[in-house]
CSV table of C-alpha atoms and ligand atoms in Angstrom, one decimal:
chain,number,residue,atom,x,y,z
A,1,MET,CA,-15.2,10.8,1.8
A,2,PRO,CA,-13.0,7.8,1.1
A,3,PRO,CA,-12.0,5.9,4.2
A,4,VAL,CA,-8.8,7.1,5.8
A,5,ARG,CA,-5.8,4.8,5.6
A,6,ILE,CA,-3.3,4.0,8.3
A,7,ALA,CA,0.5,4.2,8.2
A,8,PRO,CA,1.8,2.6,11.4
A,9,SER,CA,5.2,4.1,12.5
A,10,ILE,CA,7.6,1.3,13.3
A,11,LEU,CA,9.2,3.7,15.8
A,12,SER,CA,6.8,2.2,18.3
A,13,ALA,CA,7.6,-1.4,17.2
A,14,ASP,CA,9.9,-3.8,19.1
A,15,PHE,CA,13.3,-3.0,17.7
A,16,SER,CA,14.7,-6.4,18.8
A,17,LYS,CA,12.5,-8.1,16.1
A,18,LEU,CA,11.7,-5.5,13.5
A,19,GLY,CA,11.2,-7.9,10.6
A,20,GLU,CA,8.6,-9.8,12.5
A,21,GLU,CA,6.9,-6.6,13.6
A,22,VAL,CA,6.7,-5.3,10.0
A,23,ARG,CA,5.1,-8.6,8.9
A,24,ALA,CA,2.7,-8.5,11.8
A,25,ILE,CA,1.6,-4.9,11.3
A,26,ASP,CA,1.2,-5.5,7.5
A,27,ALA,CA,-1.0,-8.5,8.2
A,28,ALA,CA,-3.0,-6.5,10.7
A,29,GLY,CA,-4.1,-4.1,8.0
A,30,ALA,CA,-1.4,-1.4,7.7
A,31,ASP,CA,-1.7,0.5,4.4
A,32,TRP,CA,1.8,1.9,4.4
A,33,ILE,CA,4.8,1.3,6.7
A,34,HIS,CA,6.0,4.6,8.1
A,35,VAL,CA,9.7,4.7,8.8
A,36,ASP,CA,11.0,7.6,11.0
A,37,VAL,CA,14.5,8.5,10.2
A,38,MET,CA,16.2,10.7,12.9
A,39,ASP,CA,19.8,11.9,12.9
A,40,ASN,CA,20.4,13.5,16.4
A,41,HIS,CA,21.0,16.8,14.5
A,42,PHE,CA,17.8,17.9,12.9
A,43,VAL,CA,15.9,16.2,15.7
A,44,PRO,CA,17.2,15.0,19.1
A,45,ASN,CA,17.0,11.3,18.5
A,46,LEU,CA,18.7,8.6,16.5
A,47,THR,CA,16.9,5.8,14.7
A,48,ILE,CA,16.9,4.0,11.4
A,49,GLY,CA,19.3,4.1,8.5
A,50,PRO,CA,19.1,2.8,4.9
A,51,MET,CA,20.6,-0.5,5.9
A,52,VAL,CA,17.7,-1.2,8.2
A,53,VAL,CA,15.2,-0.3,5.5
A,54,LYS,CA,16.9,-2.6,3.1
A,55,ALA,CA,16.8,-5.4,5.6
A,56,LEU,CA,13.1,-4.8,6.2
A,57,ARG,CA,12.1,-4.5,2.6
A,58,PRO,CA,11.5,-8.3,2.0
A,59,HIS,CA,9.1,-8.4,5.0
A,60,SER,CA,6.3,-6.4,3.3
A,61,GLN,CA,4.9,-5.5,-0.1
A,62,LYS,CA,3.2,-2.4,1.3
A,63,PRO,CA,4.7,1.0,0.4
A,64,PHE,CA,7.5,2.2,2.7
A,65,ASP,CA,6.8,5.8,3.7
A,66,VAL,CA,10.1,7.2,4.8
A,67,HIS,CA,10.0,10.4,6.9
A,68,LEU,CA,13.4,12.0,6.8
A,69,MET,CA,14.2,14.0,9.9
A,70,VAL,CA,17.8,14.5,8.9
A,71,GLN,CA,20.0,17.5,8.0
A,72,PRO,CA,21.1,17.5,5.2
A,73,ALA,CA,18.6,15.2,3.5
A,74,ASP,CA,20.0,15.3,0.0
A,75,ALA,CA,22.9,12.9,0.7
A,76,LEU,CA,20.6,10.3,2.1
A,77,VAL,CA,17.8,10.4,-0.5
A,78,GLU,CA,19.5,8.2,-2.9
A,79,ALA,CA,20.5,5.6,-0.3
A,80,PHE,CA,16.9,5.3,1.0
A,81,ALA,CA,15.6,5.1,-2.5
A,82,GLU,CA,18.0,2.2,-3.3
A,83,ALA,CA,17.1,0.6,0.0
A,84,GLY,CA,13.5,0.3,-1.0
A,85,ALA,CA,11.7,3.5,0.1
A,86,ASP,CA,8.6,4.3,-2.0
A,87,ILE,CA,7.7,7.7,-0.6
A,88,LEU,CA,10.4,10.1,0.7
A,89,SER,CA,9.4,13.1,2.7
A,90,VAL,CA,11.6,16.0,3.7
A,91,HIS,CA,11.3,19.0,6.0
A,92,PRO,CA,11.8,22.4,4.3
A,93,GLU,CA,14.1,23.4,7.2
A,94,SER,CA,16.4,20.5,6.6
A,95,GLY,CA,18.2,22.0,3.6
A,96,PRO,CA,18.6,25.2,1.6
A,97,HIS,CA,17.1,23.9,-1.7
A,98,LEU,CA,13.8,22.2,-1.1
A,99,HIS,CA,12.9,22.3,-4.8
A,100,ARG,CA,16.2,20.5,-5.7
A,101,THR,CA,15.6,17.8,-3.1
A,102,LEU,CA,12.1,17.1,-4.4
A,103,MET,CA,13.4,17.0,-8.0
A,104,ARG,CA,16.0,14.5,-6.9
A,105,ILE,CA,13.4,12.3,-5.2
A,106,ARG,CA,11.2,12.4,-8.3
A,107,ALA,CA,14.2,11.7,-10.6
A,108,LEU,CA,14.9,8.5,-8.5
A,109,GLY,CA,11.4,7.4,-9.5
A,110,LYS,CA,10.0,7.8,-5.9
A,111,GLN,CA,7.1,9.8,-4.6
A,112,ALA,CA,8.0,13.1,-2.9
A,113,GLY,CA,6.6,14.6,0.2
A,114,VAL,CA,6.9,17.9,2.2
A,115,VAL,CA,6.6,17.8,6.0
A,116,LEU,CA,5.3,20.8,7.9
A,117,ASN,CA,6.3,21.1,11.5
A,118,PRO,CA,3.7,22.6,13.9
A,119,ALA,CA,5.3,26.1,13.4
A,120,THR,CA,6.0,25.8,9.7
A,121,PRO,CA,3.7,27.9,7.7
A,122,LEU,CA,1.7,26.7,4.7
A,123,SER,CA,3.6,29.1,2.5
A,124,ALA,CA,6.4,26.4,2.5
A,125,LEU,CA,4.2,24.7,-0.1
A,126,ASP,CA,3.8,27.7,-2.4
A,127,HIS,CA,6.2,26.9,-5.2
A,128,VAL,CA,6.5,23.2,-4.9
A,129,MET,CA,2.9,21.9,-5.4
A,130,ASP,CA,3.8,20.6,-8.8
A,131,LEU,CA,6.6,18.5,-7.4
A,132,ILE,CA,4.9,16.7,-4.5
A,133,ASP,CA,2.8,13.6,-4.1
A,134,LEU,CA,2.2,14.1,-0.4
A,135,VAL,CA,2.0,16.7,2.4
A,136,LEU,CA,2.8,15.5,5.9
A,137,VAL,CA,1.4,17.6,8.6
A,138,MET,CA,3.2,17.2,12.0
A,139,SER,CA,0.8,17.2,14.9
A,140,VAL,CA,3.7,17.0,17.3
A,141,ASN,CA,7.2,18.4,17.2
A,142,PRO,CA,9.3,15.7,15.5
A,143,GLY,CA,11.8,13.5,17.4
A,144,PHE,CA,9.8,11.1,19.6
A,145,GLY,CA,6.8,8.8,19.5
A,146,GLY,CA,4.2,8.9,22.2
A,147,GLN,CA,3.7,12.7,22.4
A,148,SER,CA,0.4,14.5,22.7
A,149,PHE,CA,-1.5,15.7,19.7
A,150,ILE,CA,-1.3,19.5,19.0
A,151,GLU,CA,-4.8,20.8,18.3
A,152,SER,CA,-3.6,23.6,16.0
A,153,ALA,CA,-2.9,20.9,13.4
A,154,LEU,CA,-6.6,20.6,12.7
A,155,PRO,CA,-7.2,24.1,11.1
A,156,LYS,CA,-3.9,23.6,9.3
A,157,ILE,CA,-5.1,20.3,7.8
A,158,GLU,CA,-8.4,22.0,6.7
A,159,ALA,CA,-6.4,24.8,5.0
A,160,ILE,CA,-4.1,22.4,3.2
A,161,ARG,CA,-7.1,20.3,2.1
A,162,LYS,CA,-8.5,23.4,0.4
A,163,ARG,CA,-5.2,24.1,-1.3
A,164,ILE,CA,-4.8,20.5,-2.6
A,165,ASP,CA,-8.4,20.5,-3.9
A,166,ALA,CA,-7.8,23.9,-5.6
A,167,SER,CA,-4.7,22.5,-7.2
A,168,GLY,CA,-6.7,19.7,-8.8
A,169,LYS,CA,-3.8,17.3,-8.2
A,170,SER,CA,-4.0,14.0,-6.4
A,171,ILE,CA,-1.8,14.8,-3.4
A,172,GLU,CA,-2.0,12.7,-0.3
A,173,LEU,CA,-2.6,14.5,3.0
A,174,GLU,CA,-1.0,12.7,5.9
A,175,VAL,CA,-0.9,13.5,9.6
A,176,ASP,CA,1.8,12.4,12.0
A,177,GLY,CA,2.0,12.6,15.8
A,178,GLY,CA,-0.4,11.8,18.7
A,179,VAL,CA,-2.9,10.2,16.4
A,180,ASP,CA,-5.4,7.9,18.1
A,181,ALA,CA,-9.0,6.6,17.9
A,182,GLY,CA,-10.0,9.8,19.8
A,183,ASN,CA,-8.9,12.2,17.1
A,184,ALA,CA,-8.8,10.1,13.9
A,185,GLY,CA,-12.4,10.9,13.0
A,186,ARG,CA,-11.8,14.7,13.3
A,187,LEU,CA,-8.6,14.4,11.2
A,188,ALA,CA,-10.4,12.5,8.4
A,189,ALA,CA,-13.2,15.1,8.5
A,190,ALA,CA,-10.7,17.9,8.2
A,191,GLY,CA,-9.4,16.3,5.0
A,192,ALA,CA,-6.6,13.9,6.0
A,193,THR,CA,-6.3,10.8,3.8
A,194,MET,CA,-3.5,9.0,5.6
A,195,LEU,CA,-2.9,8.8,9.4
A,196,VAL,CA,0.5,7.9,10.9
A,197,ALA,CA,0.1,6.1,14.1
A,198,GLY,CA,2.9,4.7,16.2
A,199,THR,CA,1.7,4.2,19.7
A,200,ALA,CA,-1.9,3.7,18.7
A,201,SER,CA,-1.0,0.9,16.2
A,202,PHE,CA,1.6,-1.0,18.3
A,203,ARG,CA,0.1,-0.7,21.8
A,204,GLY,CA,-0.8,-4.0,23.5
A,205,GLY,CA,1.5,-6.2,21.4
A,206,PRO,CA,1.0,-8.2,18.2
A,207,ASP,CA,-2.4,-9.7,19.3
A,208,ARG,CA,-3.8,-6.2,19.4
A,209,TYR,CA,-2.5,-4.8,16.1
A,210,ALA,CA,-5.5,-5.7,13.9
A,211,ALA,CA,-7.9,-4.3,16.5
A,212,ASN,CA,-5.8,-1.2,16.9
A,213,ILE,CA,-5.8,-0.4,13.2
A,214,ALA,CA,-9.5,-1.3,12.8
A,215,ALA,CA,-10.3,1.1,15.6
A,216,LEU,CA,-8.4,3.9,13.9
A,217,LYS,CA,-10.2,3.3,10.6
A,218,ALA,CA,-13.6,3.0,12.3
A,219,ALA,CA,-13.1,6.3,14.1
B,301,DX5,C1,7.7,11.8,15.4
B,301,DX5,C2,7.4,10.8,14.3
B,301,DX5,C3,6.1,10.1,14.4
B,301,DX5,C4,5.9,9.3,15.6
B,301,DX5,C5,4.5,9.0,15.8
B,301,DX5,O1,8.8,12.5,15.1
B,301,DX5,O2,7.5,11.4,13.0
B,301,DX5,O3,6.0,9.3,13.2
B,301,DX5,O4,6.6,8.1,15.6
B,301,DX5,O5,4.3,8.4,17.0
B,301,DX5,P1,3.0,8.4,17.8
B,301,DX5,O6,1.9,7.9,16.9
B,301,DX5,O7,3.3,7.6,19.0
B,301,DX5,O8,2.7,9.9,18.2
B,302,ZN,ZN1,7.0,10.3,11.2
């Protein structure tokens, strides 16, 4: 089993100094930088737009993993790609044409991901496996950091692991929401390859970031 990697969500960073926070979490061992984009429509919160991603881009060479919680997503895909996103993930519920949206992301030369909410069935992946680089399993309902991990994500991760293995493709399996050192080991054992962690990465302030990420990887 390859070691699990960590994508800290900057939703839990200090927004008054985001550039500094991105540099600090990068230096602390972040593998990807997870950017939560919320629109107060698809989810009940409002966060980061393409201009912020563009401003943050010079602060890290790590892949920017942009999680789009917006409806519709299509209109923003290009803007985030231009701003410097490397991976763009969308929820099937956020638009009528998931296939088209994924094609659009790929055509922009970016990696494409599908995000499954806690109640979204695996069948959402049925006809798009050839178009994706990543499956993102939500282990909370999207909209806020700091929520409790939903246990039913675990069997779901195991089932998706089987599907990915059967497909023979190299598709990343990422988990997002309530991830901490207490469940990271079980998530990796279930087949996750990338863990999003907001609270668990940023808690305690910059002096703790390296230890926080190390604890997640060690778990
Ligand atoms: C929730 C976001 C998550 C969230 C994770 O809608 O997609 O990325 O920030 O935060 P924690 O790790 O605090 O649950
Ligand atoms: Zn996220």
